[in-house]
Amino acid sequence: MATSPLPSSLLTTVLVFSCIIFFIFPAITESQQTGITRHYQFDIQMTNVTRLCETKSIVTVNGQFPGPKIVAREGDRVVVRVVNHASHNITLHWHGVRQLQSAWYDGPAYITQCPIQKGHTYVYNFTIVGQRGTLWWHAHISWLRATVYGPIVILPKLGVPYPFVKPYKEVPIIFGEWWKPDTEAVISQALQTGGGPNVSDAYTINGLPGPLYNCSAKDTFKLKVKPGKTYLLRIINAALNDELFFSIANHSLTIVEVDAVYVKPFSTKTLLITPGQTTNVLLTTQAQYPGANFFMEARPYVSGQATFDNSTVAGILEYENPKSFSSSSFNKNLPLYKPTLPALNDTSFATNFTKKLRSLANVNYPANVPQGVDRQFFFTVGLGANPCPQNETCQGPNGTKFSASVNNVSFILPTTALLQSHFSGKSRGVYRSNFPIMPLMPFNYTGTPPNNTFVTNGTEVLVVPFNTSVELVMQDTSIIGAESHPLHIHGFNFFVIGQGFGNYNPVKDPAGFNLVDPVERNTVGVPAGGWVAIRFLADNPGVWFMHCHLEVHTSWGLRMAWLVLDGNLPNQKLPPPPSDLPKC
């Protein structure tokens, strides 16, 4: 029997509703095994934002500060269409995403792409392979990431549980910094004078400075919870220049993941997180209504001698009263408890905390630590100086200009993207492939600094064949002053197999390497006056940025690039660039 056709108006309604369902819930159209494609629209625009009783125009995504959350499952493809409406050139980096065979979408300006200019569009297109947890995205040009950042939540594949208790609710907690002046002017002035940049005026939690700053009580993040529940806090340090301690008064936190890799759970009152790092923690609330509120605070860990923002950001943990019959079951007029944070320079706490981090290393989540090593590298990382130009007055050490380097090479950004130059075979005049594999002039790295503190300047990359097993020791130096450096490598996770203080001893120290369950991450703090050893497999062809995630040190040149060559098989080669790749 024939069916009656739908009325045209009803048919139109059905089609429109179907389109809405498709874009909101793309999973219904794709296989659960291969993942789905998730589309996002990011409009880069100027937005007026008021903090600390002052309003300024900042660069944002979609007018939001912090920016929108990206949610995907392991195995999903993420497509982000970025349209730049602002006067600033922009790029976006998907921090911690492996970008397997998708180096063109990694994002650092002049490394994998030229910036997206005003009025132009670039579509980032990558697949989440073998990762689940919390990562984040941010601008990767100059200091624009001060306001252009947001979380990336990678859920496990459908049907795959967390290796810990299922949380009642998941909440992103993003630390940032807020400057009253324009941050582009701050770093521009610092580079011109050669001195240190002005420090931030406040730290923020989810964009809000909180009640401990003047004229900021209304801009306070509040986490409202129920008694006897477990919450998963997805913590991200998006601050530009400060490692941070974090604690919630009268509550313990259980660390379950760092940098989107599960770890052996352990409980702590306080955690340490460097810029660039993420940490997932379980917060189990008190079983009974406590009749009190609790500050959740973050303040800096300071390992160097530079000026820093010596302030504290606070949010408030508020309990719902299950016995309250009022329209609002949260009572603001209760006792408010403060946590006890470590001293600003508590390196002992920092060291003990990082040593507790161990990979889960079980059948489902193995720690695939390279047991053999093909290439060994030794990098010094630290501060230095450049001479002051003639007839100028500079504000760096002894009238010089501040600089920073890896193996005494202060990296100069090219004017053409390295990846494009490499792929096209036109590297001449853009970069040189002679980055030193060890310091050219060894010295007592953590002892009395040498008389000559000047760095060399250049655009040099380190070339390694595909699938090379790499061991890298990064050594802090006391030139200008020892301090911790959170080093981030694009395109790879690595295993932190050892760390210590003083000068690395290549004869004695390897005996203490952990090759069984070392923590796996993408950003690691090189201890102040010490060293850290990592291993990774160079299984991702492309050009990959490595830099300190203290933005001031990156600006001064503490950065370099790895060039991983193609392998022999088709899936081991860098594909051609996309047609919309921005041009310089």
Coordinates of C-alpha atoms in Angstrom, one line a residue:
M1 CA 0.0 0.0 0.0
A2 CA 1.4 3.4 -0.9
T3 CA 2.2 5.9 1.9
S4 CA 0.8 9.4 2.0
P5 CA 3.5 12.1 1.3
L6 CA 4.2 14.5 4.2
P7 CA 2.9 18.0 3.9
S8 CA 5.6 20.4 2.6
S9 CA 5.6 22.4 5.9
L10 CA 6.1 19.3 8.0
L11 CA 8.7 17.9 5.6
T12 CA 10.7 21.2 5.9
T13 CA 10.5 21.0 9.7
V14 CA 11.7 17.4 9.7
L15 CA 14.7 18.3 7.5
V16 CA 15.7 21.3 9.6
F17 CA 15.5 19.3 12.8
S18 CA 17.5 16.5 11.2
C19 CA 20.2 19.0 10.3
I20 CA 20.3 20.4 13.8
I21 CA 20.6 16.9 15.3
F22 CA 23.5 16.1 12.8
F23 CA 25.6 19.1 13.8
I24 CA 24.9 18.8 17.6
F25 CA 25.3 15.1 17.8
P26 CA 27.6 14.0 14.9
A27 CA 28.2 10.6 16.6
I28 CA 24.9 9.3 15.3
T29 CA 26.1 9.4 11.7
E30 CA 29.5 7.7 12.2
S31 CA 30.9 4.3 13.3
Q32 CA 31.7 4.0 17.0
Q33 CA 34.9 2.1 16.0
T34 CA 36.4 4.7 13.7
G35 CA 35.3 7.8 15.6
I36 CA 33.4 10.8 14.4
T37 CA 34.2 14.2 12.9
R38 CA 33.6 17.1 15.2
H39 CA 33.4 20.6 13.6
Y40 CA 34.2 23.9 15.4
Q41 CA 34.1 27.5 14.3
F42 CA 36.6 29.8 15.9
D43 CA 36.3 33.5 15.1
I44 CA 39.3 35.5 16.3
Q45 CA 38.0 38.9 17.4
M46 CA 38.6 41.8 19.7
T47 CA 36.4 41.8 22.9
N48 CA 36.1 44.3 25.7
V49 CA 36.7 42.6 29.1
T50 CA 36.6 44.2 32.5
R51 CA 38.8 42.9 35.3
L52 CA 40.2 44.7 38.4
C53 CA 37.8 47.6 37.6
E54 CA 39.5 48.3 34.3
T55 CA 38.2 47.5 30.9
K56 CA 40.5 46.7 28.0
S57 CA 40.1 45.2 24.5
I58 CA 41.6 41.7 24.2
V59 CA 42.0 39.1 21.5
T60 CA 39.5 36.2 22.0
V61 CA 37.9 33.3 20.3
N62 CA 34.1 33.8 19.7
G63 CA 34.2 36.6 22.2
Q64 CA 34.8 34.2 25.1
F65 CA 37.5 34.5 27.8
P66 CA 38.7 31.9 28.3
G67 CA 37.9 30.4 25.0
P68 CA 35.4 27.6 24.1
K69 CA 35.9 24.0 25.2
I70 CA 36.7 21.4 22.6
V71 CA 35.3 17.9 23.4
A72 CA 36.2 14.8 21.5
R73 CA 36.7 11.1 22.0
E74 CA 39.8 9.1 21.4
G75 CA 39.8 8.3 17.7
D76 CA 37.7 11.3 16.7
R77 CA 38.7 13.8 14.0
V78 CA 38.6 17.4 15.0
V79 CA 38.1 20.1 12.4
V80 CA 38.4 23.8 13.5
R81 CA 37.7 26.5 11.0
V82 CA 39.6 29.6 12.2
V83 CA 38.6 33.0 10.8
N84 CA 40.8 36.0 11.8
H85 CA 38.8 39.2 12.3
A86 CA 41.4 40.9 14.5
S87 CA 44.3 43.1 13.4
H88 CA 46.8 40.7 15.0
N89 CA 48.2 37.8 13.1
I90 CA 47.3 34.5 14.8
T91 CA 48.0 30.8 14.9
L92 CA 46.6 28.2 17.2
H93 CA 48.4 25.2 18.8
W94 CA 46.6 22.1 20.1
H95 CA 48.9 21.5 23.0
G96 CA 49.8 17.9 23.6
V97 CA 47.9 16.5 20.5
R98 CA 50.4 14.1 18.8
Q99 CA 49.5 15.3 15.3
L100 CA 50.5 12.0 13.7
Q101 CA 50.9 12.7 10.0
S102 CA 49.3 16.1 10.5
A103 CA 52.2 18.4 11.3
W104 CA 50.7 21.1 9.1
Y105 CA 48.1 21.7 11.8
D106 CA 50.3 21.8 14.9
G107 CA 50.2 25.6 14.9
P108 CA 53.4 27.3 16.1
A109 CA 54.0 30.5 14.0
Y110 CA 56.9 30.2 11.5
I111 CA 57.6 26.6 12.6
T112 CA 54.8 24.6 11.0
Q113 CA 52.8 27.5 9.4
C114 CA 52.8 31.2 8.6
P115 CA 50.3 33.2 10.6
I116 CA 46.7 33.6 9.7
Q117 CA 46.4 37.3 8.7
K118 CA 43.4 39.5 9.2
G119 CA 40.5 38.5 7.0
H120 CA 42.0 35.1 6.3
T121 CA 40.9 31.6 7.2
Y122 CA 42.7 28.4 8.0
V123 CA 41.1 25.0 8.8
Y124 CA 42.9 22.9 11.3
N125 CA 42.2 19.2 10.7
F126 CA 43.6 16.4 13.0
T127 CA 42.7 13.1 14.5
I128 CA 43.1 12.2 18.2
V129 CA 45.1 8.9 18.1
G130 CA 45.8 6.9 21.3
Q131 CA 45.1 9.8 23.7
R132 CA 42.5 10.4 26.3
G133 CA 42.3 13.0 29.1
T134 CA 42.9 16.8 29.4
L135 CA 44.9 18.9 26.9
W136 CA 44.4 22.5 25.8
W137 CA 44.7 24.9 22.9
H138 CA 46.2 28.3 22.8
A139 CA 47.6 31.0 20.5
H140 CA 51.2 30.3 19.4
I141 CA 52.5 33.7 18.3
S142 CA 54.1 36.4 20.4
W143 CA 52.2 36.7 23.8
L144 CA 48.7 36.4 22.4
R145 CA 48.1 33.2 24.4
A146 CA 47.6 35.5 27.4
T147 CA 43.9 35.6 26.5
V148 CA 43.5 33.1 23.6
Y149 CA 43.3 29.7 25.2
G150 CA 40.8 27.0 26.2
P151 CA 40.5 23.3 27.3
I152 CA 40.5 20.2 25.2
V153 CA 38.6 17.3 26.8
I154 CA 39.3 13.9 25.2
L155 CA 36.9 11.3 26.5
P156 CA 37.7 7.5 26.3
K157 CA 36.3 5.6 23.4
L158 CA 32.6 4.7 23.8
G159 CA 32.2 1.8 26.3
V160 CA 35.7 2.3 27.7
P161 CA 35.6 3.3 31.4
Y162 CA 38.0 5.5 33.3
P163 CA 40.6 3.5 35.2
F164 CA 39.3 5.2 38.4
V165 CA 35.9 5.8 40.0
K166 CA 33.4 7.4 37.7
P167 CA 33.1 11.0 38.7
Y168 CA 29.7 12.6 39.5
K169 CA 30.7 15.7 37.5
E170 CA 33.7 17.0 35.5
V171 CA 34.9 20.6 35.8
P172 CA 37.7 22.4 33.9
I173 CA 40.0 24.6 36.1
I174 CA 42.2 26.8 34.0
F175 CA 44.8 29.0 35.6
G176 CA 45.9 32.2 33.7
E177 CA 47.4 35.6 34.2
W178 CA 45.9 39.0 33.7
W179 CA 47.7 42.2 32.7
K180 CA 46.1 45.6 32.9
P181 CA 48.3 46.8 30.0
D182 CA 48.3 45.2 26.5
T183 CA 50.6 42.1 26.7
E184 CA 51.9 42.7 23.2
A185 CA 53.2 46.1 24.4
V186 CA 54.7 44.5 27.5
I187 CA 56.9 42.0 25.6
S188 CA 57.6 44.5 22.8
Q189 CA 59.0 47.0 25.4
A190 CA 61.0 44.2 27.1
L191 CA 62.7 43.1 23.9
Q192 CA 63.5 46.6 22.9
T193 CA 65.1 47.6 26.2
G194 CA 66.7 44.2 26.9
G195 CA 65.2 44.1 30.4
G196 CA 62.7 41.8 32.0
P197 CA 59.0 42.4 31.2
N198 CA 56.5 43.8 33.6
V199 CA 54.8 41.1 35.6
S200 CA 51.1 40.3 35.5
D201 CA 48.6 42.1 37.8
A202 CA 46.7 39.0 38.8
Y203 CA 46.4 35.3 38.4
T204 CA 43.0 33.9 37.3
I205 CA 40.9 30.8 37.7
N206 CA 38.7 30.3 34.6
G207 CA 39.4 33.9 33.7
L208 CA 38.4 35.3 37.1
P209 CA 41.0 36.9 39.6
G210 CA 38.9 36.3 42.7
P211 CA 38.3 38.1 46.0
L212 CA 41.9 38.5 47.2
Y213 CA 42.6 41.3 44.6
N214 CA 41.2 44.8 44.9
C215 CA 38.0 45.4 43.0
S216 CA 37.5 41.8 42.1
A217 CA 35.2 40.1 44.6
K218 CA 32.4 39.8 42.0
D219 CA 34.8 38.1 39.5
T220 CA 35.3 35.0 41.6
F221 CA 35.1 31.4 40.3
K222 CA 32.8 29.3 42.5
L223 CA 32.7 25.5 42.4
K224 CA 29.3 24.4 43.8
V225 CA 29.3 20.8 45.0
K226 CA 27.2 18.3 46.8
P227 CA 28.3 16.3 49.9
G228 CA 29.6 12.8 49.4
K229 CA 30.3 13.1 45.7
T230 CA 33.4 12.7 43.6
Y231 CA 34.3 15.4 41.1
L232 CA 37.0 15.2 38.3
L233 CA 38.8 18.5 38.1
R234 CA 40.6 19.0 34.8
I235 CA 43.4 21.4 35.8
I236 CA 45.3 23.4 33.2
N237 CA 48.1 25.9 33.7
A238 CA 47.7 28.5 31.0
A239 CA 49.7 31.2 32.8
L240 CA 52.4 32.8 30.7
N241 CA 55.4 32.8 33.1
D242 CA 54.6 31.1 36.4
E243 CA 54.6 27.6 37.9
L244 CA 51.8 27.3 40.4
F245 CA 51.0 25.5 43.6
F246 CA 47.3 24.7 44.1
S247 CA 45.3 23.5 47.1
I248 CA 41.7 23.4 48.4
A249 CA 41.3 24.1 52.1
N250 CA 40.4 21.0 54.2
H251 CA 40.3 18.7 51.2
S252 CA 42.6 16.2 49.6
L253 CA 43.2 15.7 45.8
T254 CA 43.9 12.4 44.1
I255 CA 46.1 12.7 41.1
V256 CA 45.0 10.4 38.3
E257 CA 46.4 11.8 35.1
V258 CA 48.9 14.3 33.8
D259 CA 49.2 15.6 30.2
A260 CA 46.4 13.2 29.0
V261 CA 48.2 10.1 30.4
Y262 CA 46.9 8.1 33.3
V263 CA 49.2 7.8 36.3
K264 CA 49.2 5.6 39.5
P265 CA 46.8 7.5 41.7
F266 CA 48.1 9.2 44.8
S267 CA 46.6 11.7 47.3
T268 CA 48.0 15.1 48.1
K269 CA 46.9 18.3 49.8
T270 CA 48.8 20.5 47.2
L271 CA 49.8 20.0 43.6
L272 CA 52.4 21.7 41.5
I273 CA 51.7 22.5 37.8
T274 CA 54.0 24.3 35.3
P275 CA 52.8 26.4 32.4
G276 CA 51.8 24.0 29.6
Q277 CA 51.0 21.1 31.9
T278 CA 47.6 19.6 32.7
T279 CA 46.6 17.5 35.8
N280 CA 43.4 15.6 36.4
V281 CA 42.4 15.2 40.0
L282 CA 39.6 13.5 41.9
L283 CA 38.0 15.7 44.6
T284 CA 35.8 13.7 47.0
T285 CA 33.6 16.1 48.9
Q286 CA 32.9 15.7 52.6
A287 CA 30.3 13.1 53.4
Q288 CA 28.1 15.5 55.4
Y289 CA 27.2 19.1 54.8
P290 CA 30.2 20.9 56.5
G291 CA 28.5 24.3 57.2
A292 CA 31.5 26.1 55.8
N293 CA 33.0 27.3 52.5
F294 CA 36.5 26.7 51.4
F295 CA 39.1 28.7 49.4
M296 CA 40.7 27.0 46.5
E297 CA 44.0 28.9 45.9
A298 CA 46.9 29.1 43.6
R299 CA 50.2 31.0 43.9
P300 CA 53.6 30.8 42.2
Y301 CA 56.5 28.5 42.8
V302 CA 59.6 30.6 42.4
S303 CA 62.9 29.0 41.6
G304 CA 64.8 31.9 40.0
Q305 CA 65.9 35.5 40.8
A306 CA 63.6 37.4 38.4
T307 CA 60.8 39.6 39.5
F308 CA 57.4 37.8 39.6
D309 CA 53.8 38.3 40.4
N310 CA 53.7 37.6 44.1
S311 CA 50.0 37.3 44.5
T312 CA 47.4 34.6 45.1
V313 CA 44.3 33.7 43.1
A314 CA 41.3 32.3 44.9
G315 CA 38.1 30.6 44.0
I316 CA 35.5 29.3 46.4
L317 CA 34.3 25.7 47.0
E318 CA 30.6 26.0 48.1
Y319 CA 28.6 23.0 49.4
E320 CA 24.9 22.6 48.7
N321 CA 22.9 22.2 51.9
P322 CA 20.6 19.1 51.2
K323 CA 18.4 20.2 54.1
S324 CA 17.8 23.7 52.7
F325 CA 14.3 24.5 51.4
S326 CA 15.2 28.0 50.1
S327 CA 15.5 28.7 46.4
S328 CA 19.2 28.9 46.8
S329 CA 20.7 26.1 48.8
F330 CA 24.2 27.7 48.9
N331 CA 24.9 29.9 51.9
K332 CA 27.4 32.6 51.5
N333 CA 27.4 33.7 55.1
L334 CA 29.4 30.7 56.4
P335 CA 33.0 30.4 57.8
L336 CA 35.5 30.5 55.0
Y337 CA 38.7 28.4 55.4
K338 CA 42.0 29.0 53.6
P339 CA 44.5 26.3 52.6
T340 CA 48.1 26.3 53.6
L341 CA 50.3 26.5 50.5
P342 CA 54.0 25.7 50.4
A343 CA 56.5 28.6 50.6
L344 CA 57.1 30.4 47.3
N345 CA 60.6 28.8 47.0
D346 CA 59.8 25.3 48.3
T347 CA 61.9 23.3 45.9
S348 CA 61.8 20.3 48.2
F349 CA 58.0 20.1 47.8
A350 CA 58.3 20.5 44.1
T351 CA 60.9 17.7 43.8
N352 CA 59.0 15.3 46.0
F353 CA 55.7 15.9 44.2
T354 CA 57.2 15.3 40.7
K355 CA 58.9 12.1 41.9
K356 CA 55.5 10.6 42.9
L357 CA 54.3 10.8 39.3
R358 CA 54.4 7.3 37.7
S359 CA 52.8 5.8 34.7
L360 CA 49.9 3.4 35.2
A361 CA 52.0 0.9 33.3
N362 CA 49.4 -2.0 33.2
V363 CA 48.1 -4.2 30.4
N364 CA 45.5 -1.7 29.2
Y365 CA 47.8 1.3 29.5
P366 CA 51.4 0.2 29.1
A367 CA 54.4 2.4 29.5
N368 CA 56.2 1.8 26.2
V369 CA 59.6 3.2 27.3
P370 CA 62.3 2.8 24.7
Q371 CA 64.6 0.2 26.3
G372 CA 67.4 0.8 23.8
V373 CA 68.7 4.2 22.6
D374 CA 69.9 5.1 19.0
R375 CA 70.9 8.7 19.7
Q376 CA 71.9 10.5 22.9
F377 CA 71.7 14.3 23.2
F378 CA 72.8 16.7 26.0
F379 CA 71.2 20.1 26.0
T380 CA 72.0 23.0 28.3
V381 CA 69.0 25.3 28.9
G382 CA 69.2 28.6 30.6
L383 CA 69.6 32.3 30.4
G384 CA 72.3 34.4 28.8
A385 CA 72.9 37.8 27.3
N386 CA 73.3 39.6 24.0
P387 CA 75.5 42.7 23.7
C388 CA 73.7 46.1 23.8
P389 CA 73.7 47.7 20.4
Q390 CA 76.0 50.7 20.0
N391 CA 74.6 54.0 21.2
E392 CA 71.8 52.3 23.1
T393 CA 71.2 51.8 26.8
C394 CA 70.0 48.3 27.7
Q395 CA 68.4 47.2 30.9
G396 CA 69.7 43.6 31.0
P397 CA 72.5 42.2 33.2
N398 CA 75.5 44.7 33.3
G399 CA 74.0 46.8 30.6
T400 CA 73.4 43.9 28.1
K401 CA 70.2 42.4 26.7
F402 CA 68.6 39.4 28.3
S403 CA 68.6 36.3 26.2
A404 CA 68.1 32.6 26.6
S405 CA 69.3 29.5 24.8
V406 CA 69.6 25.8 24.2
N407 CA 73.2 24.7 24.0
N408 CA 74.1 28.4 23.8
V409 CA 72.1 28.9 20.6
S410 CA 69.4 31.5 21.0
F411 CA 66.8 30.6 18.3
I412 CA 65.7 33.2 15.9
L413 CA 62.3 32.7 14.3
P414 CA 62.5 32.7 10.5
T415 CA 60.2 34.7 8.3
T416 CA 59.2 31.5 6.4
A417 CA 57.7 28.5 8.1
L418 CA 60.4 25.8 8.7
L419 CA 58.0 22.9 7.8
Q420 CA 57.2 24.5 4.4
S421 CA 60.8 25.1 3.7
H422 CA 61.7 21.5 4.5
F423 CA 58.9 20.0 2.5
S424 CA 59.6 22.1 -0.6
G425 CA 63.4 21.5 -0.3
K426 CA 64.1 25.2 -0.1
S427 CA 65.8 25.4 3.3
R428 CA 68.7 27.5 2.1
G429 CA 68.7 30.8 3.8
V430 CA 65.9 29.7 6.1
Y431 CA 67.5 27.3 8.5
R432 CA 70.7 25.2 9.0
S433 CA 70.7 21.6 10.0
N434 CA 73.6 21.8 12.4
F435 CA 72.1 22.2 15.8
P436 CA 74.8 21.1 18.4
I437 CA 74.0 17.7 20.0
M438 CA 76.0 18.8 23.1
P439 CA 77.5 22.1 24.4
L440 CA 80.4 23.2 22.1
M441 CA 82.2 24.5 25.2
P442 CA 81.5 22.4 28.3
F443 CA 81.8 24.2 31.7
N444 CA 80.6 23.8 35.3
Y445 CA 77.0 24.2 34.4
T446 CA 75.6 24.7 38.0
G447 CA 78.8 26.2 39.5
T448 CA 80.4 29.6 39.1
P449 CA 79.2 30.9 35.7
P450 CA 81.8 31.6 33.0
N451 CA 82.9 35.2 32.4
N452 CA 81.4 35.2 28.9
T453 CA 77.7 35.0 29.2
F454 CA 76.9 35.9 25.5
V455 CA 74.9 33.5 23.4
T456 CA 75.1 32.8 19.7
N457 CA 72.0 33.5 17.6
G458 CA 70.7 31.4 14.7
T459 CA 67.9 29.3 13.2
E460 CA 69.2 25.8 13.6
V461 CA 67.4 22.4 13.6
L462 CA 68.4 19.0 14.8
V463 CA 67.7 16.2 12.1
V464 CA 66.9 12.7 13.2
P465 CA 65.8 9.7 11.0
F466 CA 62.3 8.3 11.4
N467 CA 61.8 5.9 14.3
T468 CA 65.0 7.0 16.1
S469 CA 65.0 6.1 19.7
V470 CA 66.1 9.3 21.5
E471 CA 67.5 10.0 24.9
L472 CA 67.8 13.6 25.9
V473 CA 69.3 15.1 29.0
M474 CA 68.4 18.7 29.7
Q475 CA 70.7 20.6 32.1
D476 CA 69.9 23.9 33.7
T477 CA 72.7 26.4 34.0
S478 CA 73.6 29.0 36.5
I479 CA 74.4 31.6 33.9
I480 CA 72.6 34.8 35.0
G481 CA 70.9 32.5 37.6
A482 CA 69.6 29.0 37.9
E483 CA 65.8 28.4 37.7
S484 CA 63.3 25.8 36.6
H485 CA 62.4 25.6 32.9
P486 CA 59.2 23.8 31.8
L487 CA 60.2 22.3 28.5
H488 CA 57.5 21.3 25.9
I489 CA 58.1 19.2 22.9
H490 CA 55.5 19.4 20.1
G491 CA 54.4 16.3 18.3
F492 CA 55.6 13.8 20.9
N493 CA 55.0 12.4 24.4
F494 CA 58.2 11.4 26.2
F495 CA 59.1 9.4 29.3
V496 CA 60.8 11.2 32.2
I497 CA 63.3 8.5 33.2
G498 CA 65.4 10.5 35.7
Q499 CA 66.1 13.8 37.3
G500 CA 68.5 15.3 39.8
F501 CA 70.4 18.4 41.1
G502 CA 73.9 19.6 40.2
N503 CA 75.6 18.6 37.0
Y504 CA 74.4 15.4 35.2
N505 CA 77.0 12.6 35.5
P506 CA 76.8 10.4 32.4
V507 CA 78.6 7.6 34.2
K508 CA 76.7 7.4 37.5
D509 CA 73.3 8.9 37.0
P510 CA 71.9 6.4 34.3
A511 CA 72.0 3.7 37.0
G512 CA 69.0 5.4 38.6
F513 CA 66.9 5.7 35.5
N514 CA 63.4 4.4 35.8
L515 CA 62.7 2.3 32.6
V516 CA 59.6 0.5 34.1
D517 CA 56.9 3.0 35.0
P518 CA 58.2 6.6 34.4
V519 CA 55.7 9.3 34.0
E520 CA 54.8 10.1 30.3
R521 CA 54.1 13.7 29.4
N522 CA 54.6 16.5 26.9
T523 CA 55.9 19.2 29.2
V524 CA 58.5 18.7 32.0
G525 CA 60.2 21.0 34.4
V526 CA 63.9 21.0 34.3
P527 CA 64.8 21.5 38.0
A528 CA 66.5 24.7 39.0
G529 CA 70.2 24.0 39.2
G530 CA 69.6 20.4 38.0
W531 CA 68.8 18.1 35.1
V532 CA 66.1 15.9 33.7
A533 CA 66.4 12.9 31.4
I534 CA 63.7 11.8 28.9
R535 CA 63.3 9.2 26.2
F536 CA 61.0 9.2 23.2
L537 CA 60.6 7.5 19.8
A538 CA 60.8 9.9 16.9
D539 CA 58.0 8.3 15.0
N540 CA 56.3 11.4 13.7
P541 CA 57.7 13.0 10.5
G542 CA 57.8 16.8 10.4
V543 CA 59.4 19.8 12.1
W544 CA 58.6 20.0 15.8
F545 CA 59.2 22.9 18.1
M546 CA 60.8 22.5 21.5
H547 CA 60.7 25.4 23.9
C548 CA 60.5 26.6 27.4
H549 CA 56.8 27.3 28.3
L550 CA 57.7 30.3 30.3
E551 CA 56.8 32.8 27.6
V552 CA 59.4 35.3 28.5
H553 CA 62.2 32.7 28.0
T554 CA 60.7 31.6 24.7
S555 CA 60.7 35.2 23.6
W556 CA 64.4 35.5 24.6
G557 CA 65.3 32.4 22.5
L558 CA 65.0 29.3 24.7
R559 CA 63.7 27.2 21.8
M560 CA 64.8 24.9 19.0
A561 CA 63.3 22.5 16.5
W562 CA 63.6 18.8 15.7
L563 CA 63.3 17.7 12.1
V564 CA 62.1 14.1 11.9
L565 CA 62.7 12.7 8.4
D566 CA 60.2 10.5 6.5
G567 CA 60.2 6.7 6.9
N568 CA 60.0 4.3 4.1
L569 CA 56.3 3.3 4.3
P570 CA 53.4 5.6 3.0
N571 CA 52.1 6.0 6.6
Q572 CA 55.5 7.1 7.7
K573 CA 55.7 10.2 5.4
L574 CA 54.6 13.8 5.8
P575 CA 51.7 14.4 3.5
P576 CA 51.5 17.4 1.2
P577 CA 50.4 20.7 2.8
P578 CA 46.7 21.7 2.7
S579 CA 45.6 24.1 0.0
D580 CA 44.6 26.8 2.5
L581 CA 47.9 26.8 4.3
P582 CA 48.6 30.5 5.2
K583 CA 51.4 32.2 3.2
C584 CA 54.0 34.5 4.7

